[in-house]
Amino acid sequence: MDEHLVTIARYDNNFEAELAKNLLEDMEIRVYLLNERMMGIYPTTAGDMYYIQLQVSSLDEEKAARILEELDDAAFASQLLSANNALLDGHFLLTSGRHSSAYIEKIRILQSPGAASLLCRKIADRIKDYELDAIIGPAYGGIALAFEVARILDKDFVFTQRKDEQMTIRSGFDLSGIKKVAVVEDIVTTGGSVFEVITALETRGIEVVVVAALVDRSGAKVDFGRPFEALLELDIPSWEASDCELCKQGMALVKPGASDKK
Ligand SMILES: [Zn+2]
């Protein structure tokens, strides 16, 4: 068989292209990334567009394509969060007093807006087929994410905040045209604040048709009574200090700076 290079995927961002490349190279497939310039053929396309072509040998084409199929949203989100040190492996003391082998430093999700935006594109993809007037973000973690998802889907953006213990829609927003919305949250643990947001919106006659999050830490246990789209499902294990294997191994215990509670 005549061996030649074939393009098996195209990416418009470096992170995704490198992630795919690393995944394939781990499986001992030789990968070439090529910058590709596509002329805008439609008058609405401003300027040229650039894509990154991922090429492999024609002999590896089938195997490589199969591997890339496994690069789903969860793998993407997990790799991206790890790359930005938002998803940490180690030995952590949680605010509950329990010990854990993993920790999400969620503020770091927002520290790299480019990376956060890539995650928001995945969320936008998941909810784009719903009929929506606006995207709602609970303060503070959901604000930047909901804003970016709203921008991508060309919808309105609104945020909620806790005021005198009560979850409320930030005053000043014009809600007159808003009937159906999506709630976008960073991390769902018990779902408590999302439930409060749903109630706050419903009392104003606004229907929440879908909930989306970057990470579902509930172990897929939370039920919002409507579709829930999470890029990544994590069931992070934790133990009483007296039962902790990592303590027994003598691994140093880290107390993360930010609150783990949500
Ligand atoms: Zn421990």
Coordinates of C-alpha atoms and ligand atoms in Angstrom, one line a residue:
M1 CA 0.0 0.0 0.0
D2 CA 1.3 3.4 -0.9
E3 CA 2.0 5.4 2.2
H4 CA 1.1 9.1 2.3
L5 CA -0.1 11.7 4.7
V6 CA -3.8 12.2 5.3
T7 CA -5.6 15.0 7.2
I8 CA -7.9 13.4 9.7
A9 CA -8.9 16.4 11.8
R10 CA -8.9 20.2 11.7
Y11 CA -8.7 22.5 14.7
D12 CA -9.1 26.2 15.1
N13 CA -7.2 26.3 18.4
N14 CA -3.8 25.1 19.4
F15 CA -4.8 23.5 22.7
E16 CA -7.2 21.0 21.1
A17 CA -4.7 20.3 18.3
E18 CA -1.8 19.6 20.8
L19 CA -4.1 17.5 22.9
A20 CA -5.1 15.3 20.0
K21 CA -1.4 15.1 18.9
N22 CA -0.3 14.0 22.4
L23 CA -3.0 11.4 22.6
L24 CA -2.0 9.9 19.3
E25 CA 1.7 10.0 20.1
D26 CA 1.0 8.1 23.3
M27 CA -0.3 5.4 21.1
E28 CA 2.9 5.6 19.0
I29 CA 1.3 7.2 16.0
R30 CA 3.4 9.8 14.3
V31 CA 1.5 13.1 13.9
Y32 CA 2.1 16.2 11.9
L33 CA 0.4 19.5 12.6
L34 CA 0.1 21.9 9.7
N35 CA -1.2 25.5 9.7
E36 CA -3.7 25.9 7.0
R37 CA -5.0 29.2 5.7
M38 CA -8.4 29.2 4.3
M39 CA -9.6 32.1 2.2
G40 CA -12.9 33.5 3.3
I41 CA -15.2 32.5 0.5
Y42 CA -18.3 34.2 1.9
P43 CA -18.6 37.9 2.0
T44 CA -19.7 37.7 5.7
T45 CA -16.4 36.0 6.6
A46 CA -14.1 38.7 7.7
G47 CA -10.6 38.0 6.3
D48 CA -8.9 34.7 6.1
M49 CA -9.4 31.8 8.5
Y50 CA -6.7 29.7 10.0
Y51 CA -7.0 26.0 10.8
I52 CA -4.5 23.5 12.1
Q53 CA -4.6 20.3 10.2
L54 CA -3.7 17.1 12.0
Q55 CA -2.1 14.6 9.6
V56 CA -1.0 11.0 10.0
S57 CA 0.3 8.3 7.7
S58 CA -2.4 6.6 5.6
L59 CA -1.3 3.4 7.3
D60 CA -2.4 4.8 10.7
E61 CA -5.5 6.6 9.5
E62 CA -8.1 4.2 10.8
K63 CA -6.5 3.6 14.2
A64 CA -5.9 7.3 14.7
A65 CA -9.5 8.3 13.8
R66 CA -10.8 5.7 16.3
I67 CA -8.6 7.2 19.1
L68 CA -9.7 10.7 18.3
E69 CA -13.3 9.7 18.6
E70 CA -12.6 9.0 22.3
L71 CA -11.4 12.5 22.8
D72 CA -14.8 13.5 24.1
D73 CA -15.8 16.6 26.1
A74 CA -14.9 14.9 29.4
A75 CA -11.3 14.1 28.2
F76 CA -11.0 17.6 26.8
A77 CA -12.3 19.3 29.9
S78 CA -10.2 17.2 32.2
Q79 CA -7.0 17.8 30.2
L80 CA -7.6 21.5 29.9
L81 CA -8.4 21.9 33.7
S82 CA -5.2 19.9 34.5
A83 CA -3.1 22.0 32.1
N84 CA -4.3 25.1 33.9
N85 CA -3.6 23.6 37.3
A86 CA -7.3 23.9 38.2
L87 CA -7.6 20.1 38.6
L88 CA -5.0 19.0 41.1
D89 CA -3.7 15.5 42.1
G90 CA -2.2 15.2 45.6
H91 CA -3.3 14.9 49.2
F92 CA -5.7 17.6 50.3
L93 CA -7.4 18.7 53.5
L94 CA -11.0 19.6 52.6
T95 CA -13.0 22.2 54.6
S96 CA -15.1 19.2 55.9
G97 CA -12.0 17.9 57.6
R98 CA -11.8 14.9 55.2
H99 CA -8.8 14.1 53.1
S100 CA -8.9 13.7 49.3
S101 CA -6.6 12.8 46.5
A102 CA -7.9 15.4 44.1
Y103 CA -8.9 19.0 44.3
I104 CA -10.5 21.6 42.0
E105 CA -9.0 25.1 42.4
K106 CA -11.9 26.5 40.5
I107 CA -10.8 30.2 40.4
R108 CA -8.0 29.0 38.1
I109 CA -10.6 28.1 35.5
L110 CA -11.1 31.8 35.0
Q111 CA -7.5 32.8 35.2
S112 CA -6.9 31.8 31.5
P113 CA -9.7 33.4 29.6
G114 CA -8.7 31.6 26.4
A115 CA -8.9 28.2 28.0
A116 CA -12.2 29.1 29.8
S117 CA -13.6 30.2 26.4
L118 CA -12.7 26.9 24.9
L119 CA -14.7 25.2 27.6
C120 CA -17.6 27.6 27.1
R121 CA -17.7 26.6 23.4
K122 CA -18.2 23.0 24.5
I123 CA -21.0 24.1 26.8
A124 CA -22.6 26.2 24.1
D125 CA -22.5 23.2 21.8
R126 CA -24.4 21.1 24.3
I127 CA -27.2 23.6 24.8
K128 CA -27.4 25.4 21.4
D129 CA -30.5 23.4 20.3
Y130 CA -32.7 24.6 23.2
E131 CA -34.9 27.6 22.6
L132 CA -33.3 30.2 24.9
D133 CA -33.7 33.9 25.5
A134 CA -30.8 34.2 27.9
I135 CA -28.0 32.5 29.8
I136 CA -28.0 32.9 33.6
G137 CA -24.8 32.7 35.7
P138 CA -24.9 32.4 39.5
A139 CA -22.3 34.7 41.1
Y140 CA -19.5 34.5 41.1
G141 CA -18.1 31.4 39.4
G142 CA -20.9 31.2 36.9
I143 CA -20.8 34.9 35.8
A144 CA -17.8 34.8 33.4
L145 CA -18.8 31.4 32.0
A146 CA -22.4 32.3 31.4
F147 CA -21.4 35.6 29.8
E148 CA -19.1 33.8 27.4
V149 CA -21.7 31.1 26.6
A150 CA -24.2 33.9 26.0
R151 CA -21.8 35.7 23.7
I152 CA -21.1 32.5 21.7
L153 CA -24.8 31.7 21.3
D154 CA -25.8 35.4 20.7
K155 CA -28.2 35.4 23.7
D156 CA -28.8 37.8 26.6
F157 CA -26.8 37.4 29.8
V158 CA -28.1 37.8 33.3
F159 CA -26.6 36.9 36.6
T160 CA -27.9 36.1 40.0
Q161 CA -26.4 36.8 43.4
R162 CA -27.0 36.2 47.0
K163 CA -28.5 39.2 48.7
D164 CA -29.4 39.0 52.4
E165 CA -29.0 35.2 52.2
Q166 CA -31.5 35.1 49.3
M167 CA -30.6 34.2 45.8
T168 CA -31.9 37.0 43.5
I169 CA -31.6 38.3 40.0
R170 CA -29.2 41.2 39.9
S171 CA -31.3 44.3 39.8
G172 CA -31.3 46.5 36.7
F173 CA -31.5 43.8 34.1
D174 CA -34.4 44.2 31.6
L175 CA -36.2 40.8 31.9
S176 CA -39.2 41.7 29.8
G177 CA -38.1 39.6 26.8
I178 CA -36.7 36.7 28.8
K179 CA -39.0 33.7 29.2
K180 CA -36.7 30.6 28.7
V181 CA -33.2 30.4 30.0
A182 CA -30.2 28.1 30.6
V183 CA -28.3 28.2 33.9
V184 CA -24.5 27.9 33.5
E185 CA -22.5 27.0 36.6
D186 CA -18.8 26.2 37.0
I187 CA -18.9 23.3 39.4
V188 CA -22.0 21.5 40.7
T189 CA -21.4 19.7 44.0
T190 CA -24.8 19.3 45.8
G191 CA -26.6 21.6 43.3
G192 CA -27.9 23.7 46.1
S193 CA -27.2 27.1 44.6
V194 CA -28.6 26.0 41.2
F195 CA -31.8 25.0 42.9
E196 CA -32.0 28.4 44.5
V197 CA -31.4 30.1 41.1
I198 CA -34.2 28.0 39.5
T199 CA -36.6 29.1 42.3
A200 CA -35.6 32.8 42.0
L201 CA -36.2 32.7 38.2
E202 CA -39.4 30.8 38.5
T203 CA -40.9 33.3 40.9
R204 CA -40.3 35.9 38.2
G205 CA -42.0 33.7 35.6
I206 CA -38.8 32.6 33.9
E207 CA -38.5 29.0 32.9
V208 CA -35.1 27.2 33.3
V209 CA -35.1 24.7 30.4
V210 CA -31.6 23.3 30.9
V211 CA -28.7 23.5 33.4
A212 CA -25.1 23.2 32.3
A213 CA -21.8 23.0 34.2
L214 CA -18.2 22.5 33.6
V215 CA -17.9 19.9 36.3
D216 CA -20.5 17.7 38.0
R217 CA -18.9 16.6 41.2
S218 CA -22.1 15.0 42.5
G219 CA -21.2 11.7 40.8
A220 CA -24.2 12.2 38.6
K221 CA -26.5 12.1 41.6
V222 CA -28.1 15.5 41.4
D223 CA -31.5 15.8 39.6
F224 CA -32.6 19.3 38.7
G225 CA -35.8 18.0 37.1
R226 CA -34.7 19.2 33.7
P227 CA -31.8 18.3 31.4
F228 CA -28.4 18.7 33.0
E229 CA -25.3 19.0 30.7
A230 CA -21.9 18.6 32.4
L231 CA -18.7 18.5 30.4
L232 CA -17.0 16.4 33.1
E233 CA -18.4 14.1 35.7
L234 CA -16.1 13.6 38.7
D235 CA -16.7 11.6 41.8
I236 CA -13.8 12.8 43.9
P237 CA -13.1 10.3 46.7
S238 CA -12.5 11.5 50.2
W239 CA -11.8 9.8 53.5
E240 CA -11.8 10.5 57.3
A241 CA -8.3 11.4 58.3
S242 CA -8.0 8.2 60.3
D243 CA -8.7 6.1 57.2
C244 CA -6.5 8.0 54.8
E245 CA -4.1 5.8 52.7
L246 CA -2.1 8.9 51.7
C247 CA -1.5 9.8 55.4
K248 CA -0.3 6.2 55.9
Q249 CA 2.1 6.6 53.0
G250 CA 3.5 9.8 54.7
M251 CA 2.5 12.1 51.8
A252 CA 2.4 15.8 52.9
L253 CA -1.1 17.2 53.5
V254 CA -2.0 20.3 51.6
K255 CA -4.7 22.8 52.7
P256 CA -5.9 24.5 49.6
G257 CA -6.2 28.3 50.0
A258 CA -9.7 28.8 48.5
S259 CA -12.9 27.4 49.8
D260 CA -13.9 24.1 48.4
K261 CA -17.5 24.6 49.4
K262 CA -20.1 25.5 46.9
Ligands
ZN1 ZN -4.6 12.0 54.5

